[in-house]
Coordinates of C-alpha atoms in Angstrom, one line a residue:
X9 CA 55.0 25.2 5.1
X10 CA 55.9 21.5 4.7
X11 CA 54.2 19.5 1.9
X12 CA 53.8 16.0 2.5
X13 CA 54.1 13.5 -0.6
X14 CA 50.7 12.5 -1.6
X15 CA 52.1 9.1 -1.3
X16 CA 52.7 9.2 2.7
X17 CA 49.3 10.0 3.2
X18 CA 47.6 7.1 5.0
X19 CA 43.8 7.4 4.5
X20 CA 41.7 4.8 6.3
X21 CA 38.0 4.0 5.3
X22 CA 35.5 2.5 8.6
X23 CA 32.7 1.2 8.1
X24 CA 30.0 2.8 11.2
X25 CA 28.1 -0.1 13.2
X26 CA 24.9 -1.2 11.7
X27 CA 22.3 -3.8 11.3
X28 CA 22.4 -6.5 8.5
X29 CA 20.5 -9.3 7.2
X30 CA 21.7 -13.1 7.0
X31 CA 20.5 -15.3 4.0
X32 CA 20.9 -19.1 2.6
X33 CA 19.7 -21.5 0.4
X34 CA 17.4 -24.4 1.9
X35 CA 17.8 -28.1 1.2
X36 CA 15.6 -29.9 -0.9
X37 CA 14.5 -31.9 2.1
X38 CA 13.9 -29.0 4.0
X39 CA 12.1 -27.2 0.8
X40 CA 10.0 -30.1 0.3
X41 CA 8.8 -30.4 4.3
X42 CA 7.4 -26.8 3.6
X43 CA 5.3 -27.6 0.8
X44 CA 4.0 -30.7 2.4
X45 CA 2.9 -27.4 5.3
X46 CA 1.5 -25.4 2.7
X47 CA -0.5 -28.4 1.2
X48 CA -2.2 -28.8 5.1
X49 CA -2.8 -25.1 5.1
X50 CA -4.7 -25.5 2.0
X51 CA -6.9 -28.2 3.9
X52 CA -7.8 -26.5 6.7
X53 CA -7.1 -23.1 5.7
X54 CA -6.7 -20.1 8.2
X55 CA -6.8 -16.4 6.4
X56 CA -4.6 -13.8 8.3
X57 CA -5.7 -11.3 5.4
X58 CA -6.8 -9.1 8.2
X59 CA -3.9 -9.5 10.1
X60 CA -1.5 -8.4 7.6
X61 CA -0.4 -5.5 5.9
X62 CA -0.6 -7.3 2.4
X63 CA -3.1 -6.2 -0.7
X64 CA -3.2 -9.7 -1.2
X65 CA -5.9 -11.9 -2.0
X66 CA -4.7 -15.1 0.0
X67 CA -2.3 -15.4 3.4
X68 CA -2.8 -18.7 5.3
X69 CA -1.3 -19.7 8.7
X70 CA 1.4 -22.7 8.7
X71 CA 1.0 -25.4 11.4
X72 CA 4.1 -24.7 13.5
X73 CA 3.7 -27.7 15.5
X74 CA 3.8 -29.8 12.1
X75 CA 6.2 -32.6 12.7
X76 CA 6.8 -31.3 9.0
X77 CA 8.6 -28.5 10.1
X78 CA 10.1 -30.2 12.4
X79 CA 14.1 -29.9 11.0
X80 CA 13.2 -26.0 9.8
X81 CA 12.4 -25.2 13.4
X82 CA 15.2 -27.6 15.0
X83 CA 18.1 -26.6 13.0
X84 CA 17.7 -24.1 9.8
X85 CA 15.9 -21.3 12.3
X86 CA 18.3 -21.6 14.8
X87 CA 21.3 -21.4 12.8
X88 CA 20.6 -18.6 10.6
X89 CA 19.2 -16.7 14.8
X90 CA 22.8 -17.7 16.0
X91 CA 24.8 -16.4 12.8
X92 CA 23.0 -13.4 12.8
X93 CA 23.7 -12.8 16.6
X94 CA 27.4 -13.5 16.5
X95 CA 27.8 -11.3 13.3
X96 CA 25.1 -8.1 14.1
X97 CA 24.2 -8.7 17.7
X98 CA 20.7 -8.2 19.1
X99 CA 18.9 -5.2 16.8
X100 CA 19.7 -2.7 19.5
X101 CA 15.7 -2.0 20.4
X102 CA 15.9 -5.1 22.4
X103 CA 16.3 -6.5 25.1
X104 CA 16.9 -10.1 26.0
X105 CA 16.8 -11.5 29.4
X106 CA 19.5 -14.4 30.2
X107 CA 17.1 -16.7 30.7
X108 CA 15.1 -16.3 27.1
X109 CA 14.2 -18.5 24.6
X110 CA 13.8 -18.0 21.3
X111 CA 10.2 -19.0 19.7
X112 CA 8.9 -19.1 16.5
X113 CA 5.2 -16.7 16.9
X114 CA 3.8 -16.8 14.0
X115 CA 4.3 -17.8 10.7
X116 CA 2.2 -18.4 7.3
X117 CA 1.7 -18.7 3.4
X118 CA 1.4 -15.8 0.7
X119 CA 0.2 -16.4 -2.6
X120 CA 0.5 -13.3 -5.0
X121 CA -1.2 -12.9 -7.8
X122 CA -0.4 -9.9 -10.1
X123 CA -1.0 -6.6 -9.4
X124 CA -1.1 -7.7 -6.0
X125 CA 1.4 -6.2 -3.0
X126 CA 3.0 -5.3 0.2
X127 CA 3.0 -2.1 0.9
X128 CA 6.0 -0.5 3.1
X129 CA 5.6 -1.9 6.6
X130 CA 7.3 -3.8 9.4
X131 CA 6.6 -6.6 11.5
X132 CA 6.0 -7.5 14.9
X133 CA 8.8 -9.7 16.7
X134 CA 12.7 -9.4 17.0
X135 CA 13.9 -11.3 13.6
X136 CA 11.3 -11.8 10.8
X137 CA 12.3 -14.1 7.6
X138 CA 11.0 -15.0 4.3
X139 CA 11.5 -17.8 2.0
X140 CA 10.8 -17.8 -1.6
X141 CA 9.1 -20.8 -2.7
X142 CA 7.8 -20.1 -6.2
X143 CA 9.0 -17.6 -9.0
X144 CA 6.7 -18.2 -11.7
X145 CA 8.3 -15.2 -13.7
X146 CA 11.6 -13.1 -14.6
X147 CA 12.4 -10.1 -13.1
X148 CA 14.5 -9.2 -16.1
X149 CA 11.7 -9.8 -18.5
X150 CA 9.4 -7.7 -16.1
X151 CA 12.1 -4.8 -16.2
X152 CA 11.5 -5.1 -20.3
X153 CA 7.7 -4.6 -20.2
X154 CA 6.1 -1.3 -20.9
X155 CA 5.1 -0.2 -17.6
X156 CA 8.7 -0.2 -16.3
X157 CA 11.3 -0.2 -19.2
X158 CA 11.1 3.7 -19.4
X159 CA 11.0 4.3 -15.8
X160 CA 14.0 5.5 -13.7
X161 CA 12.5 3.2 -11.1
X162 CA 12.2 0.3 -13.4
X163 CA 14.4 -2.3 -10.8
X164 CA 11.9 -2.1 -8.3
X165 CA 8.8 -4.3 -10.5
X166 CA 8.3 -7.6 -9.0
X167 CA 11.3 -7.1 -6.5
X168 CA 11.6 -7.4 -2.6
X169 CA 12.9 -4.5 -1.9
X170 CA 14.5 -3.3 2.3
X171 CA 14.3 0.8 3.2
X172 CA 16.2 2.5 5.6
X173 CA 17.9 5.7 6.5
X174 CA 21.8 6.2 6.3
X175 CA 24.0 8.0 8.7
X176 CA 22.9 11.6 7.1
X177 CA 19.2 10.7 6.9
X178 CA 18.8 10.0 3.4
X179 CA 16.5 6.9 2.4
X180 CA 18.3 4.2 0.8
X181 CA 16.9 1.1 -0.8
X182 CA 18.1 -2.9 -1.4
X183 CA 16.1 -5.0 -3.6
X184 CA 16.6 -8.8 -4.2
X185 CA 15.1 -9.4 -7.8
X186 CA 12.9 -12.2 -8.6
X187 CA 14.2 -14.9 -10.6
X188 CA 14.3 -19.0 -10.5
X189 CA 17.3 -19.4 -8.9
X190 CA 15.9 -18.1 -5.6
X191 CA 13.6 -20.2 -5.3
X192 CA 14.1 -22.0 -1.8
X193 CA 16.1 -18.8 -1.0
X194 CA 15.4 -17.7 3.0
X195 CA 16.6 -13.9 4.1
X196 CA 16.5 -13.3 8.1
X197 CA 16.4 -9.5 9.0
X198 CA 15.4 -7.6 11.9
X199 CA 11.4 -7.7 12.7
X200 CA 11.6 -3.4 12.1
X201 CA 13.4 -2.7 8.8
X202 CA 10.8 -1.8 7.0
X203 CA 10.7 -3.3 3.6
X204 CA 8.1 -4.1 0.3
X205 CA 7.2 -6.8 -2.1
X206 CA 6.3 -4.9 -5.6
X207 CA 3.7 -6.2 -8.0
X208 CA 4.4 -8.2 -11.1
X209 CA 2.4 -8.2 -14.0
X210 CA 1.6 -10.2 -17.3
X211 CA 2.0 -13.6 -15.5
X212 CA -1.3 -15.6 -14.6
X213 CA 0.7 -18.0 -12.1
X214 CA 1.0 -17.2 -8.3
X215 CA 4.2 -16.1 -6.8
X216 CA 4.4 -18.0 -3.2
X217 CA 6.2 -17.0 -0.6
X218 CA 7.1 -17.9 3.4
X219 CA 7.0 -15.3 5.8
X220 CA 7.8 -15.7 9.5
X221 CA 8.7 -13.3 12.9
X222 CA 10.4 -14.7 15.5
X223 CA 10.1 -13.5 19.2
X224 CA 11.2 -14.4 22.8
X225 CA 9.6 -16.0 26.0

């Protein structure tokens, strides 16, 4: 029998083909604009509560023909569609004629209030995205407080969190913890992967988000 040095031995790790998501930080400008949106909402308000999956007090539809929105829609959504194409391709339950457009269907306003959440679900569309607009709390201090601080699933308080199988069928988790610094933070993912926004507590202040699903015509 020949034996073969350990050392000769060329192992080589692949990764399989798989979805991902795309992320970036917004301008100020482009931060601002949104606000501005948010403030009209406020005016002539619109509840999707019963449109979305949400145990949420408040959801409000955003204007998209706002010429406030105008730069999100002409070059932020856009960019992060195209960099998400070129790196993950199409999510492979779609189809896209040649001739399709990409267009913005819906998109709206969530202000959480503690104990408040999303549930597990999905969305309608091809790419859904959500920008985080306000953080009034620490998801480090929330990890500290009694409810969670002795819990084996203490990282998931106050998180947005993404589920999906792996290649053997196991369920697998990725959260994105709540702090300041992503505030003005915007995550593009495919409208399916199902994903969760967990409660917070011990914080009178609303957390306010951006959530939008983008389709084709």
């Amino acid at each position: 029998m020949v034996v073969i040095p350990q050392n000769e031995i060329k192992v080589i790790p692949k990764n399989l083909p798989n979805q991902g998501v795309v992320e970036t930080q917004l301008p100020k400008d482009i931060i601002d604009d949104i606000w501005s949106s948010i403030d009209e909402a406020k005016k002539n308000p619109t509840d999707l509560k019963g449109e979305l999956a949400g145990n949420i007090k408040s959801s409000l539809s955003l204007d998209m023909k706002s010429p406030l929105l105008k730069d999100f829609l002409a070059h932020i959504l856009p960019n992060m569609i195209t960099s998400y194409t070129n790196t993950f391709g199409v999510p492979w339950r779609t189809t896209i004629k040649p001739n399709s457009t990409w267009n913005l269907s819906s998109m709206w306003v969530n202000f959480q209030r503690q104990h408040e959440f999303n549930p597990i679900h999905d969305h309608d569309g091809i790419f859904s995205f959500v920008i985080w607009m306000r953080i009034p709390f620490s998801g480090k201090e929330q990890r500290e407080l009694p409810i969670a601080k002795e819990s084996n699933a203490g990282n998931h308080i106050s998180s947005f969190g993404f589920y999906y199988t792996d290649i053997l069928g196991g369920i697998k988790s990725f959260s994105y913890d709540m702090e300041k610094n992503i505030e003005g933070y915007m995550v593009m993912f495919p409208s399916k992967l199902q994903h969760v926004v967990w409660p917070f507590y011990e914080c009178e202040e609303e957390r306010i988000s951006i959530s939008g699903n983008v389709n084709v015509i």
